[in-house]
């Protein structure tokens, strides 16, 4: 793969509220505002999203008729693992960030790994990265919630992780 193996990322955990169907963000010592407090998974009705390989979307609450956050859930080829992107505009240019989603405990828990400002544009390379990430994470023993971080999933390479 031609991309860094240790890009900067943030890990955000959500727990499913079975009554509402929303995933609720767990408290964090240092809050991360790029993702909303609640997320919901739904089947997509948009053909363009399905054409990208996602039959489901994940989104935050709507504000002013628009979802605060939205992406397709593209299966990673590993049970419970999906990926998507977050697109934002900074200084007049569009910036993509990779997101990796892991559903565990019979979908009761969602772990989102957000790579701010980092994205693999080549789809084949992106899928390889996500699968390698998932494979490595699946081999790791469970860590206490306060210490769960895939920052250690990819050890620094010879260029310092860049």
PDB file of C-alpha atoms in Angstrom:
ATOM      1  CA  UNK A   1       0.000   0.000   0.000  1.00  0.00           C
ATOM      2  CA  UNK A   2       1.283   3.441  -0.818  1.00  0.00           C
ATOM      3  CA  UNK A   3      -0.327   5.372   2.035  1.00  0.00           C
ATOM      4  CA  UNK A   4       0.786   5.886   5.644  1.00  0.00           C
ATOM      5  CA  UNK A   5       0.156   2.967   7.951  1.00  0.00           C
ATOM      6  CA  UNK A   6      -0.342   5.066  11.068  1.00  0.00           C
ATOM      7  CA  UNK A   7      -2.494   8.112  10.272  1.00  0.00           C
ATOM      8  CA  UNK A   8      -3.851  10.233  13.102  1.00  0.00           C
ATOM      9  CA  UNK A   9      -7.287   9.107  14.264  1.00  0.00           C
ATOM     10  CA  UNK A  10      -9.923   9.449  16.954  1.00  0.00           C
ATOM     11  CA  UNK A  11     -12.029   6.648  18.412  1.00  0.00           C
ATOM     12  CA  UNK A  12     -15.621   7.336  19.450  1.00  0.00           C
ATOM     13  CA  UNK A  13     -17.876   4.725  21.074  1.00  0.00           C
ATOM     14  CA  UNK A  14     -21.643   4.677  20.832  1.00  0.00           C
ATOM     15  CA  UNK A  15     -24.193   2.489  22.619  1.00  0.00           C
ATOM     16  CA  UNK A  16     -27.521   1.552  21.044  1.00  0.00           C
ATOM     17  CA  UNK A  17     -30.625   2.924  22.744  1.00  0.00           C
ATOM     18  CA  UNK A  18     -32.994   0.090  21.846  1.00  0.00           C
ATOM     19  CA  UNK A  19     -36.107   2.162  22.559  1.00  0.00           C
ATOM     20  CA  UNK A  20     -35.251   4.930  20.084  1.00  0.00           C
ATOM     21  CA  UNK A  21     -33.023   3.046  17.633  1.00  0.00           C
ATOM     22  CA  UNK A  22     -30.310   5.710  17.958  1.00  0.00           C
ATOM     23  CA  UNK A  23     -26.687   5.063  18.903  1.00  0.00           C
ATOM     24  CA  UNK A  24     -25.743   7.445  21.732  1.00  0.00           C
ATOM     25  CA  UNK A  25     -22.180   8.731  22.114  1.00  0.00           C
ATOM     26  CA  UNK A  26     -20.463   7.560  25.283  1.00  0.00           C
ATOM     27  CA  UNK A  27     -18.852  10.229  27.479  1.00  0.00           C
ATOM     28  CA  UNK A  28     -15.305  11.112  26.502  1.00  0.00           C
ATOM     29  CA  UNK A  29     -12.565  12.686  28.538  1.00  0.00           C
ATOM     30  CA  UNK A  30     -11.761  14.933  25.585  1.00  0.00           C
ATOM     31  CA  UNK A  31     -14.883  15.533  23.504  1.00  0.00           C
ATOM     32  CA  UNK A  32     -14.723  15.159  19.730  1.00  0.00           C
ATOM     33  CA  UNK A  33     -17.292  17.364  18.021  1.00  0.00           C
ATOM     34  CA  UNK A  34     -16.863  16.147  14.415  1.00  0.00           C
ATOM     35  CA  UNK A  35     -19.404  13.402  15.106  1.00  0.00           C
ATOM     36  CA  UNK A  36     -22.846  14.088  16.603  1.00  0.00           C
ATOM     37  CA  UNK A  37     -24.092  12.870  19.976  1.00  0.00           C
ATOM     38  CA  UNK A  38     -26.502  10.437  18.264  1.00  0.00           C
ATOM     39  CA  UNK A  39     -26.286   8.315  15.117  1.00  0.00           C
ATOM     40  CA  UNK A  40     -28.921   6.217  13.373  1.00  0.00           C
ATOM     41  CA  UNK A  41     -28.536   3.436  10.793  1.00  0.00           C
ATOM     42  CA  UNK A  42     -31.184   3.174   8.080  1.00  0.00           C
ATOM     43  CA  UNK A  43     -31.610   1.550   4.683  1.00  0.00           C
ATOM     44  CA  UNK A  44     -30.707   3.963   1.919  1.00  0.00           C
ATOM     45  CA  UNK A  45     -33.172   5.096  -0.708  1.00  0.00           C
ATOM     46  CA  UNK A  46     -30.542   6.908  -2.763  1.00  0.00           C
ATOM     47  CA  UNK A  47     -29.365   5.003  -5.841  1.00  0.00           C
ATOM     48  CA  UNK A  48     -26.034   6.882  -5.901  1.00  0.00           C
ATOM     49  CA  UNK A  49     -25.249   5.565  -2.400  1.00  0.00           C
ATOM     50  CA  UNK A  50     -26.205   2.009  -3.405  1.00  0.00           C
ATOM     51  CA  UNK A  51     -24.020   2.338  -6.509  1.00  0.00           C
ATOM     52  CA  UNK A  52     -21.071   2.984  -4.166  1.00  0.00           C
ATOM     53  CA  UNK A  53     -21.744  -0.332  -2.407  1.00  0.00           C
ATOM     54  CA  UNK A  54     -23.746   0.856   0.609  1.00  0.00           C
ATOM     55  CA  UNK A  55     -27.251  -0.450   1.210  1.00  0.00           C
ATOM     56  CA  UNK A  56     -27.372   1.417   4.536  1.00  0.00           C
ATOM     57  CA  UNK A  57     -26.521   4.921   5.690  1.00  0.00           C
ATOM     58  CA  UNK A  58     -25.602   6.267   9.090  1.00  0.00           C
ATOM     59  CA  UNK A  59     -26.621   9.794  10.021  1.00  0.00           C
ATOM     60  CA  UNK A  60     -26.974  12.237  12.876  1.00  0.00           C
ATOM     61  CA  UNK A  61     -30.059  14.240  13.824  1.00  0.00           C
ATOM     62  CA  UNK A  62     -31.348  16.755  11.313  1.00  0.00           C
ATOM     63  CA  UNK A  63     -30.952  20.479  11.819  1.00  0.00           C
ATOM     64  CA  UNK A  64     -32.766  22.850   9.494  1.00  0.00           C
ATOM     65  CA  UNK A  65     -33.952  19.938   7.369  1.00  0.00           C
ATOM     66  CA  UNK A  66     -30.428  18.547   6.829  1.00  0.00           C
ATOM     67  CA  UNK A  67     -28.601  15.771   8.613  1.00  0.00           C
ATOM     68  CA  UNK A  68     -25.684  17.063  10.688  1.00  0.00           C
ATOM     69  CA  UNK A  69     -23.647  14.033   9.641  1.00  0.00           C
ATOM     70  CA  UNK A  70     -24.251  11.473   6.907  1.00  0.00           C
ATOM     71  CA  UNK A  71     -22.361   8.698   5.103  1.00  0.00           C
ATOM     72  CA  UNK A  72     -23.021   5.382   3.439  1.00  0.00           C
ATOM     73  CA  UNK A  73     -21.994   2.233   5.324  1.00  0.00           C
ATOM     74  CA  UNK A  74     -19.893   0.289   2.824  1.00  0.00           C
ATOM     75  CA  UNK A  75     -19.247  -3.307   3.932  1.00  0.00           C
ATOM     76  CA  UNK A  76     -15.534  -3.987   4.466  1.00  0.00           C
ATOM     77  CA  UNK A  77     -15.779  -7.694   3.737  1.00  0.00           C
ATOM     78  CA  UNK A  78     -15.407  -8.561   7.430  1.00  0.00           C
ATOM     79  CA  UNK A  79     -18.404  -9.250   9.709  1.00  0.00           C
ATOM     80  CA  UNK A  80     -19.442  -6.081  11.559  1.00  0.00           C
ATOM     81  CA  UNK A  81     -16.982  -3.786   9.732  1.00  0.00           C
ATOM     82  CA  UNK A  82     -17.929  -0.913   7.413  1.00  0.00           C
ATOM     83  CA  UNK A  83     -16.372   2.269   6.122  1.00  0.00           C
ATOM     84  CA  UNK A  84     -17.489   5.633   4.815  1.00  0.00           C
ATOM     85  CA  UNK A  85     -16.297   9.198   4.573  1.00  0.00           C
ATOM     86  CA  UNK A  86     -16.973  12.621   5.978  1.00  0.00           C
ATOM     87  CA  UNK A  87     -16.672  15.491   3.531  1.00  0.00           C
ATOM     88  CA  UNK A  88     -16.282  19.048   4.717  1.00  0.00           C
ATOM     89  CA  UNK A  89     -15.167  22.317   3.251  1.00  0.00           C
ATOM     90  CA  UNK A  90     -12.124  24.086   4.676  1.00  0.00           C
ATOM     91  CA  UNK A  91     -10.843  27.303   3.192  1.00  0.00           C
ATOM     92  CA  UNK A  92     -12.821  26.825   0.002  1.00  0.00           C
ATOM     93  CA  UNK A  93     -11.585  23.298  -0.682  1.00  0.00           C
ATOM     94  CA  UNK A  94     -13.300  19.993  -0.048  1.00  0.00           C
ATOM     95  CA  UNK A  95     -11.628  17.688   2.434  1.00  0.00           C
ATOM     96  CA  UNK A  96     -12.426  13.988   2.855  1.00  0.00           C
ATOM     97  CA  UNK A  97     -11.885  12.027   6.054  1.00  0.00           C
ATOM     98  CA  UNK A  98     -12.014   8.233   6.273  1.00  0.00           C
ATOM     99  CA  UNK A  99     -14.301   6.636   8.853  1.00  0.00           C
ATOM    100  CA  UNK A 100     -14.238   2.993   9.906  1.00  0.00           C
ATOM    101  CA  UNK A 101     -17.277   1.577  11.708  1.00  0.00           C
ATOM    102  CA  UNK A 102     -17.251  -1.562  13.853  1.00  0.00           C
ATOM    103  CA  UNK A 103     -20.523  -2.963  15.203  1.00  0.00           C
ATOM    104  CA  UNK A 104     -20.016  -5.351  18.138  1.00  0.00           C
ATOM    105  CA  UNK A 105     -22.062  -7.074  20.852  1.00  0.00           C
ATOM    106  CA  UNK A 106     -24.873  -7.990  18.425  1.00  0.00           C
ATOM    107  CA  UNK A 107     -24.909  -4.384  17.151  1.00  0.00           C
ATOM    108  CA  UNK A 108     -25.400  -2.943  20.662  1.00  0.00           C
ATOM    109  CA  UNK A 109     -22.077  -1.084  20.475  1.00  0.00           C
ATOM    110  CA  UNK A 110     -20.660   0.983  17.623  1.00  0.00           C
ATOM    111  CA  UNK A 111     -17.009   1.997  17.521  1.00  0.00           C
ATOM    112  CA  UNK A 112     -16.173   4.722  15.014  1.00  0.00           C
ATOM    113  CA  UNK A 113     -12.562   5.411  14.069  1.00  0.00           C
ATOM    114  CA  UNK A 114     -12.330   8.841  12.445  1.00  0.00           C
ATOM    115  CA  UNK A 115      -9.237   9.807  10.425  1.00  0.00           C
ATOM    116  CA  UNK A 116      -9.515  13.632  10.208  1.00  0.00           C
ATOM    117  CA  UNK A 117      -8.298  15.006   6.893  1.00  0.00           C
ATOM    118  CA  UNK A 118      -6.941  11.610   5.795  1.00  0.00           C
ATOM    119  CA  UNK A 119      -8.474   9.565   3.007  1.00  0.00           C
ATOM    120  CA  UNK A 120      -7.305   6.908   0.556  1.00  0.00           C
ATOM    121  CA  UNK A 121      -8.766   8.036  -2.769  1.00  0.00           C
ATOM    122  CA  UNK A 122      -7.988   4.825  -4.662  1.00  0.00           C
ATOM    123  CA  UNK A 123     -10.912   2.541  -3.792  1.00  0.00           C
ATOM    124  CA  UNK A 124      -8.912  -0.692  -3.991  1.00  0.00           C
ATOM    125  CA  UNK A 125      -6.222   0.708  -1.670  1.00  0.00           C
ATOM    126  CA  UNK A 126      -8.904   2.086   0.672  1.00  0.00           C
ATOM    127  CA  UNK A 127     -10.546  -1.349   0.960  1.00  0.00           C
ATOM    128  CA  UNK A 128      -7.124  -2.948   1.606  1.00  0.00           C
ATOM    129  CA  UNK A 129      -6.426  -0.433   4.367  1.00  0.00           C
ATOM    130  CA  UNK A 130      -9.816  -0.954   6.032  1.00  0.00           C
ATOM    131  CA  UNK A 131      -9.510  -4.751   5.886  1.00  0.00           C
ATOM    132  CA  UNK A 132      -5.975  -4.676   7.310  1.00  0.00           C
ATOM    133  CA  UNK A 133      -7.214  -2.359  10.073  1.00  0.00           C
ATOM    134  CA  UNK A 134     -10.134  -4.706  10.854  1.00  0.00           C
ATOM    135  CA  UNK A 135      -7.958  -7.831  10.752  1.00  0.00           C
ATOM    136  CA  UNK A 136      -5.457  -6.325  13.168  1.00  0.00           C
ATOM    137  CA  UNK A 137      -8.173  -5.017  15.507  1.00  0.00           C
ATOM    138  CA  UNK A 138      -9.933  -8.399  15.543  1.00  0.00           C
ATOM    139  CA  UNK A 139      -6.697 -10.092  16.677  1.00  0.00           C
ATOM    140  CA  UNK A 140      -6.177  -7.709  19.608  1.00  0.00           C
ATOM    141  CA  UNK A 141      -7.451  -8.679  23.048  1.00  0.00           C
ATOM    142  CA  UNK A 142     -10.269  -6.457  24.322  1.00  0.00           C
ATOM    143  CA  UNK A 143      -9.005  -3.425  26.215  1.00  0.00           C
ATOM    144  CA  UNK A 144     -10.805  -1.612  29.014  1.00  0.00           C
ATOM    145  CA  UNK A 145     -13.107   1.054  27.565  1.00  0.00           C
ATOM    146  CA  UNK A 146     -10.951   3.930  28.816  1.00  0.00           C
ATOM    147  CA  UNK A 147      -7.937   2.502  26.999  1.00  0.00           C
ATOM    148  CA  UNK A 148      -9.570   1.374  23.748  1.00  0.00           C
ATOM    149  CA  UNK A 149      -7.664   3.041  20.953  1.00  0.00           C
ATOM    150  CA  UNK A 150      -6.605   1.699  17.588  1.00  0.00           C
ATOM    151  CA  UNK A 151      -3.739   4.203  17.627  1.00  0.00           C
ATOM    152  CA  UNK A 152      -1.561   1.201  18.418  1.00  0.00           C
ATOM    153  CA  UNK A 153      -3.074  -0.989  15.712  1.00  0.00           C
ATOM    154  CA  UNK A 154      -0.475   0.064  13.176  1.00  0.00           C
ATOM    155  CA  UNK A 155       3.014   0.473  14.627  1.00  0.00           C
ATOM    156  CA  UNK A 156       5.034   3.372  13.306  1.00  0.00           C
ATOM    157  CA  UNK A 157       6.891   2.595  10.142  1.00  0.00           C
ATOM    158  CA  UNK A 158      10.380   3.777   9.223  1.00  0.00           C
ATOM    159  CA  UNK A 159       9.154   7.285   8.395  1.00  0.00           C
ATOM    160  CA  UNK A 160       7.691   7.893  11.844  1.00  0.00           C
ATOM    161  CA  UNK A 161       4.153   6.923  10.867  1.00  0.00           C
ATOM    162  CA  UNK A 162       3.846   9.581   8.194  1.00  0.00           C
TER     163      UNK A 162
END
